[in-house]
CSV table of C-alpha atoms and ligand atoms in Angstrom, one decimal:
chain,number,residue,atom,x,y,z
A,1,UNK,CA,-5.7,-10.7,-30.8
A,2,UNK,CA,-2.1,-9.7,-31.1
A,3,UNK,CA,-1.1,-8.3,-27.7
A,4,UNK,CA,2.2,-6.0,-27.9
A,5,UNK,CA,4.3,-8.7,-25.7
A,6,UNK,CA,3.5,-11.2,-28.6
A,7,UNK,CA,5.8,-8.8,-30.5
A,8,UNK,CA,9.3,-9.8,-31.3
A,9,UNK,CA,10.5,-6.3,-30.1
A,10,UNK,CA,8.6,-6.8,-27.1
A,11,UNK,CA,11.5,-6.3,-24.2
A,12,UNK,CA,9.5,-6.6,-21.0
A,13,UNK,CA,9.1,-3.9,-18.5
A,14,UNK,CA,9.6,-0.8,-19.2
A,15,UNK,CA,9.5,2.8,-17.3
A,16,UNK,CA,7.2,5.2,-18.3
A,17,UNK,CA,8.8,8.7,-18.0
A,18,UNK,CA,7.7,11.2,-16.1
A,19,UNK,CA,5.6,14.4,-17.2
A,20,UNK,CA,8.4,16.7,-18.4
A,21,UNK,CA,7.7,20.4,-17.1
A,22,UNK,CA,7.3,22.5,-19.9
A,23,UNK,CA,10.1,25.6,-20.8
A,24,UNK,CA,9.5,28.1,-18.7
A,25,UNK,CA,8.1,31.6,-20.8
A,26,UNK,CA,10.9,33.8,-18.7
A,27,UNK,CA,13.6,31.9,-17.2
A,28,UNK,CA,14.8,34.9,-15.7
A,29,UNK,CA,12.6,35.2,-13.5
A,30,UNK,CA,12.0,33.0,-10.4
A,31,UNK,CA,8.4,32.7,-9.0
A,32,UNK,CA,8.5,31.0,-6.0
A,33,UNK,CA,5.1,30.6,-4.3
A,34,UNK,CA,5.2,28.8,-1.4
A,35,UNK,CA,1.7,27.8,-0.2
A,36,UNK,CA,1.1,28.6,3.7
A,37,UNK,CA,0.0,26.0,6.1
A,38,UNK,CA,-3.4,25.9,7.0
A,39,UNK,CA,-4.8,25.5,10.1
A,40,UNK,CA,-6.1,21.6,10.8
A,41,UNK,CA,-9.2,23.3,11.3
A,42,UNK,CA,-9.2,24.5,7.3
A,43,UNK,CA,-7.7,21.4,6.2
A,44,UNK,CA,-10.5,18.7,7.9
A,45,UNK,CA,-13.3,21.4,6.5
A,46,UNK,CA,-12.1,20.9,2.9
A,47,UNK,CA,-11.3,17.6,3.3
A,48,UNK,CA,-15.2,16.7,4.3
A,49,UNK,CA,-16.6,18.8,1.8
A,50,UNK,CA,-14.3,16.2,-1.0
A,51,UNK,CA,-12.1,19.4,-1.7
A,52,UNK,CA,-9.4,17.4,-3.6
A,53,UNK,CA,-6.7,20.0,-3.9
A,54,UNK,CA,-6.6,20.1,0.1
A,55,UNK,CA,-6.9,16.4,0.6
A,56,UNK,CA,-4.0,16.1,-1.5
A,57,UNK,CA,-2.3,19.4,0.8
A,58,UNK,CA,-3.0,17.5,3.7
A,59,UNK,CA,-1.7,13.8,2.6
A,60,UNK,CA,1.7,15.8,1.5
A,61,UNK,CA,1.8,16.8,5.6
A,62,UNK,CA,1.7,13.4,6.3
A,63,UNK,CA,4.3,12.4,4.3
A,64,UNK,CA,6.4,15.2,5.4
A,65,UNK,CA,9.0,14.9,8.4
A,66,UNK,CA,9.3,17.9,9.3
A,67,UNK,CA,7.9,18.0,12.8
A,68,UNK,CA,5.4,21.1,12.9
A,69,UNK,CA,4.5,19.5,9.1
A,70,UNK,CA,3.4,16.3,11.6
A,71,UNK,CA,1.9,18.4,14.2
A,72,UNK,CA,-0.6,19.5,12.1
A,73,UNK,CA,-1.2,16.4,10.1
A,74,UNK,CA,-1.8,14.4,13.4
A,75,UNK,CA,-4.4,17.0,14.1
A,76,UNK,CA,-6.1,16.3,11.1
A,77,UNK,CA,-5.9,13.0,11.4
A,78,UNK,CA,-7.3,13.0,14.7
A,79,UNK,CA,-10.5,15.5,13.5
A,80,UNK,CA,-11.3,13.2,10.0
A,81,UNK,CA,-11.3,10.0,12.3
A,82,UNK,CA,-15.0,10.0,13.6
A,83,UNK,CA,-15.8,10.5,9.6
A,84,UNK,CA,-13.8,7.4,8.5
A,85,UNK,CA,-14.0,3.9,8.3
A,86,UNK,CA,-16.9,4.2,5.6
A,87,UNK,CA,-15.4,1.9,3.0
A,88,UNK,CA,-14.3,-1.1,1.1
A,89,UNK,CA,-10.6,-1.6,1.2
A,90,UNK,CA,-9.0,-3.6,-0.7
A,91,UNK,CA,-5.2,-4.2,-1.5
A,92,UNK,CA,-4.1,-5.3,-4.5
A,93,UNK,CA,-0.4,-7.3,-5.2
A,94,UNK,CA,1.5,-9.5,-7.6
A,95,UNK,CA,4.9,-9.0,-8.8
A,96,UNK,CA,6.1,-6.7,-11.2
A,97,UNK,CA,4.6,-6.9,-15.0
A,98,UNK,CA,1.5,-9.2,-13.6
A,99,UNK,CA,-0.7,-6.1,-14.9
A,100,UNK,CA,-1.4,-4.2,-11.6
A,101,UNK,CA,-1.4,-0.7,-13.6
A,102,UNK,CA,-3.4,-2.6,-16.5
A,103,UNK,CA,-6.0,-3.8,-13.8
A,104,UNK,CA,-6.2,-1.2,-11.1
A,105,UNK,CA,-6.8,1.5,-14.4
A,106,UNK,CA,-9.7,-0.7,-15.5
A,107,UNK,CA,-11.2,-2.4,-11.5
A,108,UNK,CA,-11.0,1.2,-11.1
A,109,UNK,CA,-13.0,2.6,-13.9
A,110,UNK,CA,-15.6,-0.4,-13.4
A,111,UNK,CA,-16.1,1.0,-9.4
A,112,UNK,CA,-16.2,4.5,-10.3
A,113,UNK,CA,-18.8,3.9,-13.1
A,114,UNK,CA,-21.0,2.2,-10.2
A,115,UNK,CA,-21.2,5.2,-8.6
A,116,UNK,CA,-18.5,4.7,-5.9
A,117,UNK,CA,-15.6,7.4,-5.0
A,118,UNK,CA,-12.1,5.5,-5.1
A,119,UNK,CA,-9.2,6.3,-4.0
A,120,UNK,CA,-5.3,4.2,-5.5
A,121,UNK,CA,-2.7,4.7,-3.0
A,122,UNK,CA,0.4,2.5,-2.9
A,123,UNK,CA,2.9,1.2,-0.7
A,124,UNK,CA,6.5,1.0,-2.1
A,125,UNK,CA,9.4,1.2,-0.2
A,126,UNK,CA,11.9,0.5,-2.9
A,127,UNK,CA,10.5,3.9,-4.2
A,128,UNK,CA,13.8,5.5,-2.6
A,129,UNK,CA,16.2,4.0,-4.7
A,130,UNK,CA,14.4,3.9,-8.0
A,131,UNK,CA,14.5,7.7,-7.3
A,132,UNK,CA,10.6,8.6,-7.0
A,133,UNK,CA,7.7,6.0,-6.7
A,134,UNK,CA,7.0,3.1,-9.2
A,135,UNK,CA,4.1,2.6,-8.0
A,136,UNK,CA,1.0,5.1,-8.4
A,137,UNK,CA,2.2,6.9,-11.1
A,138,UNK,CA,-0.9,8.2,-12.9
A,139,UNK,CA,0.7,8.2,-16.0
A,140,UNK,CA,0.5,4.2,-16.1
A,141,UNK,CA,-3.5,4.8,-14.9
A,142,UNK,CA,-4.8,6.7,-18.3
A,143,UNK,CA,-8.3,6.2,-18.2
A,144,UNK,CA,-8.9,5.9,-14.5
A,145,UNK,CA,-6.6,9.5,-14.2
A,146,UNK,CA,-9.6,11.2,-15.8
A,147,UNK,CA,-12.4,10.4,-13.6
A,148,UNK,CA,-13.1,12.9,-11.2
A,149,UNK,CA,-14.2,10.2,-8.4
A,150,UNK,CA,-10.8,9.0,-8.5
A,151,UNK,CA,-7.8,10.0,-6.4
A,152,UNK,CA,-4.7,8.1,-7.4
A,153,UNK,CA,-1.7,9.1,-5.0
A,154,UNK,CA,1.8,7.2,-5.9
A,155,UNK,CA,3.6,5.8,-2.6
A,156,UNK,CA,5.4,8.3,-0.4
A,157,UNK,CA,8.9,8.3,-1.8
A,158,UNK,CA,11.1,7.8,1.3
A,159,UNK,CA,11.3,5.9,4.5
A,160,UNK,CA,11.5,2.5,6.3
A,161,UNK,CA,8.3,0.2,5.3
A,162,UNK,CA,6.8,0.7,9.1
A,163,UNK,CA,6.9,4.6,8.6
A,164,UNK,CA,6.1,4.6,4.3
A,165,UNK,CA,2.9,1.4,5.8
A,166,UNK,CA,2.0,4.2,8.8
A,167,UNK,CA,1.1,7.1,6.0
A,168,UNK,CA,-0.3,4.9,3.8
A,169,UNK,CA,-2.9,4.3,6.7
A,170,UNK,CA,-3.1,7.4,7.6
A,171,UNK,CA,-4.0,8.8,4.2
A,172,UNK,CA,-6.9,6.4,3.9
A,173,UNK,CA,-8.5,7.4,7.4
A,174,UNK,CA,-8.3,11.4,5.0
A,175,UNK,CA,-9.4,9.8,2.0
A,176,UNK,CA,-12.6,8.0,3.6
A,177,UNK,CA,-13.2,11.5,5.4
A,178,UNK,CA,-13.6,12.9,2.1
A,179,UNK,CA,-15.9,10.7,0.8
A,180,UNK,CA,-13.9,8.2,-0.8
A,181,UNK,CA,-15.7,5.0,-0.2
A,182,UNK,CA,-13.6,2.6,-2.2
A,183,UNK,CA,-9.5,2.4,-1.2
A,184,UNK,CA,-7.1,0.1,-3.2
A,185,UNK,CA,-3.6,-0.1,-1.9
A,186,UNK,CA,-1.4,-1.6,-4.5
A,187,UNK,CA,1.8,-2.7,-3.6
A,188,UNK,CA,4.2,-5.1,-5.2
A,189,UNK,CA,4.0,-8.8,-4.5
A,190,UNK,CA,7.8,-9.6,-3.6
A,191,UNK,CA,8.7,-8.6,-0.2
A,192,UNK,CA,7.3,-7.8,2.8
A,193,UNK,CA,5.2,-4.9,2.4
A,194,UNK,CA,2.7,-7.4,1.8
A,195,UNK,CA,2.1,-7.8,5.5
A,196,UNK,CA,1.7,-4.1,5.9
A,197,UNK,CA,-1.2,-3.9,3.2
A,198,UNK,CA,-2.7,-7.1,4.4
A,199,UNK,CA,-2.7,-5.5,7.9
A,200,UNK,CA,-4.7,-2.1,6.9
A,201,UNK,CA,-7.2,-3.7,4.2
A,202,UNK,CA,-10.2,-5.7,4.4
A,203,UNK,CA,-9.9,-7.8,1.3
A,204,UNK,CA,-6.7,-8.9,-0.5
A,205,UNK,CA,-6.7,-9.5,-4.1
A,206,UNK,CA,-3.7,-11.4,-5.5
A,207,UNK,CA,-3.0,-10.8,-9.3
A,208,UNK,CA,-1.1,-13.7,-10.6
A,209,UNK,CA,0.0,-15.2,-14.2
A,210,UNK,CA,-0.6,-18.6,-15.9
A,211,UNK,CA,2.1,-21.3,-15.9
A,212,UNK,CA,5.6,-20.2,-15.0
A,213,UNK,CA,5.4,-23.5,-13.4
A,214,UNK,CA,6.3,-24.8,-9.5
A,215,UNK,CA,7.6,-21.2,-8.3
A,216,UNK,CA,4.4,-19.2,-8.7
A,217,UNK,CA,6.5,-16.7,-10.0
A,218,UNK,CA,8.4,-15.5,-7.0
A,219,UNK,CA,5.5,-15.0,-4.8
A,220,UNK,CA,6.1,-16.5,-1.8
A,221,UNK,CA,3.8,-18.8,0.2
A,222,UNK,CA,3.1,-16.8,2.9
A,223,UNK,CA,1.9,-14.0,0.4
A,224,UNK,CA,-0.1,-16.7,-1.5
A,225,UNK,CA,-1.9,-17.6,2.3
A,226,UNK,CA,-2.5,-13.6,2.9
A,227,UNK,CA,-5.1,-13.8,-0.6
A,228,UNK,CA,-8.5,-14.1,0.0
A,229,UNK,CA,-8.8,-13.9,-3.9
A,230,UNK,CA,-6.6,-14.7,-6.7
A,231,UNK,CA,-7.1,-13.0,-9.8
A,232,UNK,CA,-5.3,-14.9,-13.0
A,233,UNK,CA,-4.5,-12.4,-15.2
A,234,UNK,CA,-3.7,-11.9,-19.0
A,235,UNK,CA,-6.4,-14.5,-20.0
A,236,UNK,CA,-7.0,-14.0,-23.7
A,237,UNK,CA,-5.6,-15.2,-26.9
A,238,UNK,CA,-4.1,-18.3,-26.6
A,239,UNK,CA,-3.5,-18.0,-23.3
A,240,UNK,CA,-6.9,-18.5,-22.1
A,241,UNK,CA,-6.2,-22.5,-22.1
A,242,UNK,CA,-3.1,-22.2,-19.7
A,243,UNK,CA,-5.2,-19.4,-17.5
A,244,UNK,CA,-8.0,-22.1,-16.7
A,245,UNK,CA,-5.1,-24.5,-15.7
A,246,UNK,CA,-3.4,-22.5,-13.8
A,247,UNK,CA,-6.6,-21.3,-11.9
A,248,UNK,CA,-7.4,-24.8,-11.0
A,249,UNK,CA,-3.7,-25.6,-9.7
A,250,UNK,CA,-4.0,-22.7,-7.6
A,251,UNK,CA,-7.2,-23.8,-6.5
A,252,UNK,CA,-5.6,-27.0,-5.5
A,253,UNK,CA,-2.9,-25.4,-3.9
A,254,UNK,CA,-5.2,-23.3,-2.0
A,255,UNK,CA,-7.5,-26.2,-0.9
A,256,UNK,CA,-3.8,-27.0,1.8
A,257,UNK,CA,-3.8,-24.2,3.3
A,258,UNK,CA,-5.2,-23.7,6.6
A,259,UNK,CA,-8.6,-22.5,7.0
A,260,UNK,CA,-9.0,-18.4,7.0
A,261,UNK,CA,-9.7,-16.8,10.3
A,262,UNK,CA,-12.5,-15.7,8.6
A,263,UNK,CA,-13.8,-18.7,7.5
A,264,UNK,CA,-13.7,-17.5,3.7
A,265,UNK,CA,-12.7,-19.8,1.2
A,266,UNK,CA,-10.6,-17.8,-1.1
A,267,UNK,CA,-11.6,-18.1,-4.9
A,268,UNK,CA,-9.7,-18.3,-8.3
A,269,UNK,CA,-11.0,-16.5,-11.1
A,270,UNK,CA,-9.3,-15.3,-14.5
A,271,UNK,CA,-9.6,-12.3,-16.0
A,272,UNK,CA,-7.8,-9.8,-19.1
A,273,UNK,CA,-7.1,-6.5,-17.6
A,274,UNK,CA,-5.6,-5.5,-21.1
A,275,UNK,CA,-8.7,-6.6,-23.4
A,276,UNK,CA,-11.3,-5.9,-20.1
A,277,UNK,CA,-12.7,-9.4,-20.2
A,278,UNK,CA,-14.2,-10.9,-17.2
A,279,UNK,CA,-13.7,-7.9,-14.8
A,280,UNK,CA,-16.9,-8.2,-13.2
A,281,UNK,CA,-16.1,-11.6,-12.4
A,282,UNK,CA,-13.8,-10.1,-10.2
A,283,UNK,CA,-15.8,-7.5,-8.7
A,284,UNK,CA,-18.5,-10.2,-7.8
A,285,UNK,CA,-16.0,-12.1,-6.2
A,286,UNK,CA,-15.0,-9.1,-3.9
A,287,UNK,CA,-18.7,-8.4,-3.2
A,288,UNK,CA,-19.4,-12.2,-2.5
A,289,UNK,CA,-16.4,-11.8,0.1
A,290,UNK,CA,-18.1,-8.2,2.0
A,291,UNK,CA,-21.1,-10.0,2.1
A,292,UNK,CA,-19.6,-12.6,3.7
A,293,UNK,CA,-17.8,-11.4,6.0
A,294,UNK,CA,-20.3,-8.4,6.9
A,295,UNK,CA,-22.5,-11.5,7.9
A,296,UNK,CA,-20.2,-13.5,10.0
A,297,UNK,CA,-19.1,-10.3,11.7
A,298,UNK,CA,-15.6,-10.9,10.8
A,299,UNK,CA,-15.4,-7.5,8.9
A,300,UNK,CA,-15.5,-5.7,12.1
A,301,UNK,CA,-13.1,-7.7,14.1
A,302,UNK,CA,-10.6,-7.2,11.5
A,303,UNK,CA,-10.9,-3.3,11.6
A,304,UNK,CA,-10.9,-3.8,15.4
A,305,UNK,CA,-7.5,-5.6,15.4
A,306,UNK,CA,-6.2,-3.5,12.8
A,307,UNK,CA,-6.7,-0.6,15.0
A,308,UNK,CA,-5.0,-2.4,17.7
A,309,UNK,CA,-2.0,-3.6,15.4
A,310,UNK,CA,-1.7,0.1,14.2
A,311,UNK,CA,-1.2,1.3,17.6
A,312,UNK,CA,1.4,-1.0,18.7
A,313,UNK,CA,3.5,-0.9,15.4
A,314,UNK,CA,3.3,2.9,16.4
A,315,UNK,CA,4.7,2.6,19.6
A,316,UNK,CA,7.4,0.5,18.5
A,317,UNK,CA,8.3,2.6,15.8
A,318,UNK,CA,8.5,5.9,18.1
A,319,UNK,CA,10.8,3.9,20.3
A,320,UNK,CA,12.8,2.5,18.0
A,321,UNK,CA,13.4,5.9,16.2
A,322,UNK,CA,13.7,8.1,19.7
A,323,UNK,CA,16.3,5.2,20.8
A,324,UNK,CA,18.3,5.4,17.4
A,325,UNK,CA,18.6,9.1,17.9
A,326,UNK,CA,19.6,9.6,21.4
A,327,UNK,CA,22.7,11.5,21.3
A,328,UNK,CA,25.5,9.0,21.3
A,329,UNK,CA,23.8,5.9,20.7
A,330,UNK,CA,25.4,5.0,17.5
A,331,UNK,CA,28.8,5.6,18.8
A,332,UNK,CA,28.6,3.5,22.0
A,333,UNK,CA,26.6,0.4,20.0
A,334,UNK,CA,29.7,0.6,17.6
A,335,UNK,CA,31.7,0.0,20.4
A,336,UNK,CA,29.5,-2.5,21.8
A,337,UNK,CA,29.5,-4.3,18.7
A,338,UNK,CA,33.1,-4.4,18.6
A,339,UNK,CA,33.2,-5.6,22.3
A,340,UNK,CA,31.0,-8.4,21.5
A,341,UNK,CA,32.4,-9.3,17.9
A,342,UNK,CA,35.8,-9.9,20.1
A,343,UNK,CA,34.7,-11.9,22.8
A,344,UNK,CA,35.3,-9.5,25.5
A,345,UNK,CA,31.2,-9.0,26.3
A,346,UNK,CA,28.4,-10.9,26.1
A,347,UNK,CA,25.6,-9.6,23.9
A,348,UNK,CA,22.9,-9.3,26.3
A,349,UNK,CA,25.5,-7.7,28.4
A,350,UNK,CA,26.0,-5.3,25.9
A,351,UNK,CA,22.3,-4.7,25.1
A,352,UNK,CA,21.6,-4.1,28.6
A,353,UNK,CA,24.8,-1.3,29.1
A,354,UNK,CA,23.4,0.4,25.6
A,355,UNK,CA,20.2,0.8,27.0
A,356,UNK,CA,20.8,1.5,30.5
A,357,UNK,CA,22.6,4.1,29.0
A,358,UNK,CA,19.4,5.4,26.9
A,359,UNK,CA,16.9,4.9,30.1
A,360,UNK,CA,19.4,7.4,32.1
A,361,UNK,CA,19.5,10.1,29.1
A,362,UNK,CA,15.7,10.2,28.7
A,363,UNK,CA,15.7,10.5,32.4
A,364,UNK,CA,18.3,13.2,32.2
A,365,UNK,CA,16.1,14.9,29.9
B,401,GDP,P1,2.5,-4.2,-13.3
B,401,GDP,O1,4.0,-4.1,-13.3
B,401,GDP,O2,2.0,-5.3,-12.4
B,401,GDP,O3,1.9,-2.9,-12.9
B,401,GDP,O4,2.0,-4.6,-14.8
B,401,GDP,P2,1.5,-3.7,-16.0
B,401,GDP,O5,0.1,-3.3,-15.8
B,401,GDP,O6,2.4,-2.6,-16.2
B,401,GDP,O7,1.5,-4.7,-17.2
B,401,GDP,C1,2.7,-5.3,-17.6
B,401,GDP,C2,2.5,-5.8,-19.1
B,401,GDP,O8,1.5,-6.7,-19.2
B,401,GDP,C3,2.1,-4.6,-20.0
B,401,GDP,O9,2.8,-4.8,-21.2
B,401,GDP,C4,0.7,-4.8,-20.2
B,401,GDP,O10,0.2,-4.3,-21.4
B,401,GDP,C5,0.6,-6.3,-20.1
B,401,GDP,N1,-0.8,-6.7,-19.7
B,401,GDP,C6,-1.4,-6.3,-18.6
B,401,GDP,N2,-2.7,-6.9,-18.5
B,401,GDP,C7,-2.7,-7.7,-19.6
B,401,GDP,C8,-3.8,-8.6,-20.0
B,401,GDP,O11,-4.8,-8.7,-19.5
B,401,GDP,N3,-3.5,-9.4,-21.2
B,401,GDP,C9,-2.3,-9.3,-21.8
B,401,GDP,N4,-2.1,-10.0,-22.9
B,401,GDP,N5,-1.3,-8.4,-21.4
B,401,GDP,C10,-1.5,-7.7,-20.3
């Protein structure tokens, strides 16, 4: 089995480009149809009948910022609520060329083929300076692109990680509405948007690869104590011997870590996205853990807190950004800053004047 990073030319990751728009017939002429808003009434009635053209009309509302774009969105949210909550979700990480795209393409076929609905979104806030999202892009999903059960949505392209994390969310509570009944939220393994998808999914599966030796290839430790499953990737070949090694040092490293509030002991297992081996060993680990946690009612209490988590990183978000654009904010926290860089205030004095001074403009308002 000669896999193409065996290959001499092999040079590592690489960025598949984008689906060039074809010539126009008459570039004379400009046809610009702009599609009207509906009414969140029209949107939540396509959305439960499946209507994937205005699911994907309504999750481009979401991501918008324009504020009556968000009216109308938060309306729908609000209406496809009562119709969500039906599924398995289940974020997937691992850094950069551990074979997400490989994976999710073929975990994604294997659920659809059982029958299930699925839905890929992805959270990647480092989508903004790569200019448009890495992650998502159905291009690197081939087969699982065609399947009409599958609706793959790449990362919304700009924003901080709380406000990128917030539409993720959002979009599932749409995509459940519409009958999706499995969600995977990919996301990439190196930073903290980690603790975002751990926050809005039920099970997290960890992709990993065999021997790069003590640094687990960049993933952190706290990232490695989020997994409730770690999926060893890229076993085949010759690399099947250093997969079953690895699997058990991770297993070993696993076995120091504190005991799960769910009282899950997360599982090892290896797998070749690229050659499809093993894949339902996977899958019957992911069942194992629903099962699980079904019984113990620990499932439930993890929506439930969710929920409550997703409310308060609301909040503080909607504070944070109303503070941040109160007229003249900037300008006197420069001059804070400068105040307190030179000795002449304290910092908590200066908080306090900065947001005395906001307290008294919404007031004024
Ligand atoms: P991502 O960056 O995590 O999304 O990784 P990709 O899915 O793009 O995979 C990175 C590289 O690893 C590609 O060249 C894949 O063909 C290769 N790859 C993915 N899965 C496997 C596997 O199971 N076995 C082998 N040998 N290579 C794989």
């Amino acid at each position: 089995m000669q896999h193409p990073e065996n290959d001499a030319k092999y040079t590592g990751l690489k960025v598949n480009a984008g689906v060039t728009s074809s010539p126009s017939v008459n570039p004379y002429r400009k046809v610009v149809r702009k599609k009207r808003i509906l009414t969140p009434g029209e949107y939540v009635e396509g959305i439960l009948k499946g209507d994937v053209s205005l699911l994907g009309r309504a999750v481009t509302l979401i991501e918008s910022t324009a504020d009556e774009h968000q009216a109308v969105a938060q309306e729908v949210i609000e209406k496809c609520l009562p119709y969500s909550g039906n599924s398995r979700r289940i974020g997937i990480t691992g850094v950069p060329g551990a074979g997400k795209s490989t994976s999710i393409d073929v975990f994604g076929t294997h659920v659809v083929k059982q029958g299930h609905k699925l839905a890929v979104l992805a959270i990647d806030p480092s989508s903004e300076r790569t200019n448009g999202s890495i992650l998502g892009d159905k291009t690197r999903m081939e087969k699982l692109s065609l399947e009409k059960d599958a609706f793959i949505r790449p990362s919304p392209s700009s924003g901080s990680l709380g406000g990128v994390a917030r539409k993720t969310r959002e979009t599932i509570v749409l995509c459940e509405a519409a009958g999706y009944d499995r969600i995977f939220v990919e996301t990439v393994g190196v930073g903290q948007s980690e603790t975002a998808v751990h926050s809005m999914v039920d099970f997290f599966l960890l992709i990993q690869l065999a021997g790069t030796g003590d640094e687990l290839q960049g993933i952190k430790r706290g990232i490695m104590e989020m997994a409730d499953g770690i999926a060893i990737n890229k076993c085949d070949g010759d690399n099947i011997q250093r997969c079953q090694i690895a699997a058990q040092q991770f297993r070993t490293a696993l076995m120091l870590f504190p005991p799960t509030p769910s009282k899950w002991v997360p599982e090892v297992v290896t797998y070749s996205g690229y050659y499809e081996i093993d894949i339902d060993k996977v899958w019957d680990m992911i069942d194992r853990y629903f099962d699980y946690v079904t019984a113990n009612g620990y499932f439930e209490r993890k929506r439930n807190e969710q929920a409550r988590y997703w409310m308060t990183e609301t909040i503080e978000e909607q504070l944070r950004a109303r503070f941040y654009h109160t007229p003249g904010i900037r300008e006197l926290l420069e001059q804070k800053e400068l105040r307190v860089l030179n000795n002449e205030q304290s910092s908590f004095i200066a908080a306090n004047d900065v947001l005395d001074y906001y307290f008294k403009s919404i007031k004024s308002l």
